Short mmCIF file of C-alpha atoms in Angstrom, two decimals:
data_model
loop_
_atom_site.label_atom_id
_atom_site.label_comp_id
_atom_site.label_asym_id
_atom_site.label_seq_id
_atom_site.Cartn_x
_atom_site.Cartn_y
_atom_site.Cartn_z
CA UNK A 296 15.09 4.10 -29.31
CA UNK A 297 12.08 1.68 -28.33
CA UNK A 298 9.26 3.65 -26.97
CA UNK A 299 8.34 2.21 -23.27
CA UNK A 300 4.29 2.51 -22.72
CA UNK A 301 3.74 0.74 -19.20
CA UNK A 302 0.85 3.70 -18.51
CA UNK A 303 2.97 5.71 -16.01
CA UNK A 304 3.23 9.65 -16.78
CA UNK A 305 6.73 10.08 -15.61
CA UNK A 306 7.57 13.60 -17.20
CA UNK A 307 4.20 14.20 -14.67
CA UNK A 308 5.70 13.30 -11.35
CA UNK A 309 8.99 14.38 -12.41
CA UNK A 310 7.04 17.88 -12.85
CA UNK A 311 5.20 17.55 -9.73
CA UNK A 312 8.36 16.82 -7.90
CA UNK A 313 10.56 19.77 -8.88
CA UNK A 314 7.47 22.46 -8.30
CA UNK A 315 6.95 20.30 -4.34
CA UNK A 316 10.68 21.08 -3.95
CA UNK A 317 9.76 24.89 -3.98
CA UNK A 318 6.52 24.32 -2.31
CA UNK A 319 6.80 22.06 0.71
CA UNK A 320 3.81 23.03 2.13
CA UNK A 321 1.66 21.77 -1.15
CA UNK A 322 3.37 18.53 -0.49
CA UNK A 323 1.40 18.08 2.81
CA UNK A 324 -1.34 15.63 1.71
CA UNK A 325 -3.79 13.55 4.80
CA UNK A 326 -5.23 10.54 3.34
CA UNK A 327 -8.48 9.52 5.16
CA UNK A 328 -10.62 6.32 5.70
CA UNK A 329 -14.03 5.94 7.68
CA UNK A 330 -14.90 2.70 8.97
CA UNK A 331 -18.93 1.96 10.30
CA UNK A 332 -19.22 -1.07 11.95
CA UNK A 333 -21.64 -3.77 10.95
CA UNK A 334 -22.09 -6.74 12.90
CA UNK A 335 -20.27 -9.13 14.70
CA UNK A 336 -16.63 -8.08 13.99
CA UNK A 337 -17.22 -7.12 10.27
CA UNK A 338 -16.89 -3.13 9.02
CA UNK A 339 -17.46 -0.96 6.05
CA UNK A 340 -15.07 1.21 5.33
CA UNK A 341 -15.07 4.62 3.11
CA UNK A 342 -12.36 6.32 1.31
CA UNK A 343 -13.79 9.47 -0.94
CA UNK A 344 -12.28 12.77 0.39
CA UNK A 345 -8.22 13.77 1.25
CA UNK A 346 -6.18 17.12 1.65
CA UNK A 347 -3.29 17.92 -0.78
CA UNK A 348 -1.94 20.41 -2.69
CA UNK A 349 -3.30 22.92 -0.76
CA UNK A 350 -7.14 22.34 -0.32
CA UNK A 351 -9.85 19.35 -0.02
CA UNK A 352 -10.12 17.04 -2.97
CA UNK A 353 -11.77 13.74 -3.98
CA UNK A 354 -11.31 10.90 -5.64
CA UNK A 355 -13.53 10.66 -9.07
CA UNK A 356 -15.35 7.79 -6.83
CA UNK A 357 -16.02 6.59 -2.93
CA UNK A 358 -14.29 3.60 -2.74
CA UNK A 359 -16.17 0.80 -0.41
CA UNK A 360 -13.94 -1.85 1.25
CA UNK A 361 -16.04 -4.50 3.83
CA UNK A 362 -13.60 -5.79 6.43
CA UNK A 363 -14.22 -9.15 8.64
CA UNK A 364 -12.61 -11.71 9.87
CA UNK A 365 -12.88 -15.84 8.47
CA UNK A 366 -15.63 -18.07 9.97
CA UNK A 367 -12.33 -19.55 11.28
CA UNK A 368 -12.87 -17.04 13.97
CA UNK A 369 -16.51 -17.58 14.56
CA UNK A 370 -17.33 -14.74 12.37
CA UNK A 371 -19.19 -13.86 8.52
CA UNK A 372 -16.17 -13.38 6.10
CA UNK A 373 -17.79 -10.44 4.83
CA UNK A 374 -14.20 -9.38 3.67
CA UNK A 375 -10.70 -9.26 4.00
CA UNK A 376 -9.24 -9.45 7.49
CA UNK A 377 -8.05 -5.81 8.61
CA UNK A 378 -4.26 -7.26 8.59
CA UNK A 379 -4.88 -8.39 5.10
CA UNK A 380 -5.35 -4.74 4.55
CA UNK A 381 -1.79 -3.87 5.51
CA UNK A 382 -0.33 -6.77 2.99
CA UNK A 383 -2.93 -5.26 0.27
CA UNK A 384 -1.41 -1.71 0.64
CA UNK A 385 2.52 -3.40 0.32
CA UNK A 386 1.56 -5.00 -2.55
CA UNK A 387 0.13 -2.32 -4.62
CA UNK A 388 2.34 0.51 -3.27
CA UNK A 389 5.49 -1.87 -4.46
CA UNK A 390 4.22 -2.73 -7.98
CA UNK A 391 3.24 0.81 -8.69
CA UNK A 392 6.09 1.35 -8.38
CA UNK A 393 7.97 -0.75 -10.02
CA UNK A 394 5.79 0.25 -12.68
CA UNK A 395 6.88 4.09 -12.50
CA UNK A 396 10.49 3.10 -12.01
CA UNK A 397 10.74 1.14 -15.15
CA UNK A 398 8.75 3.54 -16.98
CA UNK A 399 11.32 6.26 -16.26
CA UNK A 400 14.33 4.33 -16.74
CA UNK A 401 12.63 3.20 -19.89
CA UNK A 402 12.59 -0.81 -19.37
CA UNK A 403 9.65 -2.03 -21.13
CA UNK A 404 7.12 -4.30 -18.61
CA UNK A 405 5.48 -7.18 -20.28
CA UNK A 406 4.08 -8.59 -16.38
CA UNK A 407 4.20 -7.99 -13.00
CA UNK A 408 2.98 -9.83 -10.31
CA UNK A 409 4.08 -9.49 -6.43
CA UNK A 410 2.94 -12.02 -3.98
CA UNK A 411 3.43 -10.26 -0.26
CA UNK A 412 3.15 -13.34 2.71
CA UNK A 413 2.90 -12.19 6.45
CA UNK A 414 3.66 -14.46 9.34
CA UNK A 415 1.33 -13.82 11.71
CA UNK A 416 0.86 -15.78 15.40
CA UNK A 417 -2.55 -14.65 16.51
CA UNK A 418 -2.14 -15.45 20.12
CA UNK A 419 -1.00 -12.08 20.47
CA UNK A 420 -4.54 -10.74 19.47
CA UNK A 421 -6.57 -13.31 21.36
CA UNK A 422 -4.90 -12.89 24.59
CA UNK A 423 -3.52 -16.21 24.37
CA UNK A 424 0.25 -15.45 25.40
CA UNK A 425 0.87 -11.60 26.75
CA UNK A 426 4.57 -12.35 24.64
CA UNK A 427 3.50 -12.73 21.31
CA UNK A 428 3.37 -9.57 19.09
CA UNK A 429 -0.33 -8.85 17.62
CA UNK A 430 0.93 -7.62 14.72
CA UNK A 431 2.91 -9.79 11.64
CA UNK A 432 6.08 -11.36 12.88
CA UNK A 433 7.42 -11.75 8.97
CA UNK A 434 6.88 -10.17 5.54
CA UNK A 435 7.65 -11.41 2.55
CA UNK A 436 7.10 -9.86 -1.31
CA UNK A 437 7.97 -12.19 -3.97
CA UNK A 438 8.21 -10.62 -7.33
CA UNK A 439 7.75 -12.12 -10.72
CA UNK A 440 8.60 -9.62 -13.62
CA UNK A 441 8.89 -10.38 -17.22
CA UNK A 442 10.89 -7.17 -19.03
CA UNK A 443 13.09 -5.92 -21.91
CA UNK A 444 15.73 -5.77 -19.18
CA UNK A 445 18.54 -7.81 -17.19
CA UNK A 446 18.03 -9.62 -13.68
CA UNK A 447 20.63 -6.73 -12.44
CA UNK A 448 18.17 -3.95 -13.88
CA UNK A 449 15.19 -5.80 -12.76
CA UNK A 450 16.35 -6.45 -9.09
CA UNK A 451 17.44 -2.31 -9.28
CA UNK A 452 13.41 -2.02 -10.58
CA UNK A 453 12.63 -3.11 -7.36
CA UNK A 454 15.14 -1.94 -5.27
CA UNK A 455 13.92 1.77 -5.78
CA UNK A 456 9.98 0.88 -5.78
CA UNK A 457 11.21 -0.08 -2.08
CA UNK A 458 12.88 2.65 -1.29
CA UNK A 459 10.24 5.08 -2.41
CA UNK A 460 6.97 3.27 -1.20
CA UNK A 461 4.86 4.85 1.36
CA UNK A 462 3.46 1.72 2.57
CA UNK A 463 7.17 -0.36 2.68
CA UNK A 464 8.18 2.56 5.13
CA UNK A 465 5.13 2.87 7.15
CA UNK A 466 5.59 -1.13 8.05
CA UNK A 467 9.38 -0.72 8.49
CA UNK A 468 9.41 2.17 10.38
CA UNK A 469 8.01 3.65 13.94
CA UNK A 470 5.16 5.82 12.79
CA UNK A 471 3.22 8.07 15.51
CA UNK A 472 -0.46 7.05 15.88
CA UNK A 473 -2.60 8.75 18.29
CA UNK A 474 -6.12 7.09 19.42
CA UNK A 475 -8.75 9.47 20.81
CA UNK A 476 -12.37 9.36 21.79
CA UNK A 477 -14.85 12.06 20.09
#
């Protein structure tokens, strides 16, 4: 037997998972972002501290993410447009795990790339036409993966990074968000 090594501990989450099915209450994690504003329309936004498994924690470093919008819009392209964001998450969420998936079904990755493409009619945010959506009309993700494995095991590769991704739910389905003044 061919030993895989795409870098994902799987005997690790498959650990994690049967001690969470005991302890539903450790599985109760709040991811957090902060966002200062800048100038114009561009922001900075923060991601150091969460809550999981029980307590606060941190990530071994602050990430630091600038957001804008293109000069397209009359603005400084300091960074990706918040949208862009959304199609960032997809993308990595899906190839991780792809990544896991293969690792513990023990199909050898040699590459993985996913393109993700949203549609996206911006009249909606610029007040243009009350009947246009401000959010992406379409998504696509295009995969290209070169494995030790068939197009049938491949497509299945995919099929259940989809159906466990955090970020491929959150898009496709009605998620409460509440909006409050401090």
């Amino acid at each position: 037997m061919t030993t895989v090594t795409n870098g994902v501990n799987v005997q690790a989450l498959l650990d994690a998972r049967e001690v969470l099915k005991g302890a539903p209450e450790a599985a109760q994690f709040t991811w957090r972002a902060s966002a200062s504003w800048q100038h114009g329309v561009h922001s900075q936004i923060k991601v150091q501290s969460f809550f999981g498994l029980g307590e606060e924690r941190e990530h071994k470093a602050e990430s630091v993410f600038e957001a804008d919008h293109p000069e397209v819009f009359a603005a400084t392209d300091n960074g990706i447009t918040p949208i862009e964001y959304l199609i960032v998450g997809l993308a990595s969420c899906l190839t991780a795990g792809v990544a896991s998936v293969a690792e513990n079904r023990g199909i050898q990755l040699r590459s993985v790339t996913s393109t993700v493409e949203g549609e996206h009619d911006i009249r909606g945010i610029l007040g243009a036409d009350s009947d246009v959506r401000n959010g992406f009309n379409d998504i696509k993700v295009t995969f290209h993966i070169d494995a030790d494995a068939s197009r049938e095991d491949i497509e299945a590769l995919v099929a259940q990074s989809q159906k466990r991704s955090a970020v491929f739910d959150a898009l496709t389905n009605p998620t409460n968000v509440t909006v409050e003044v401090a």
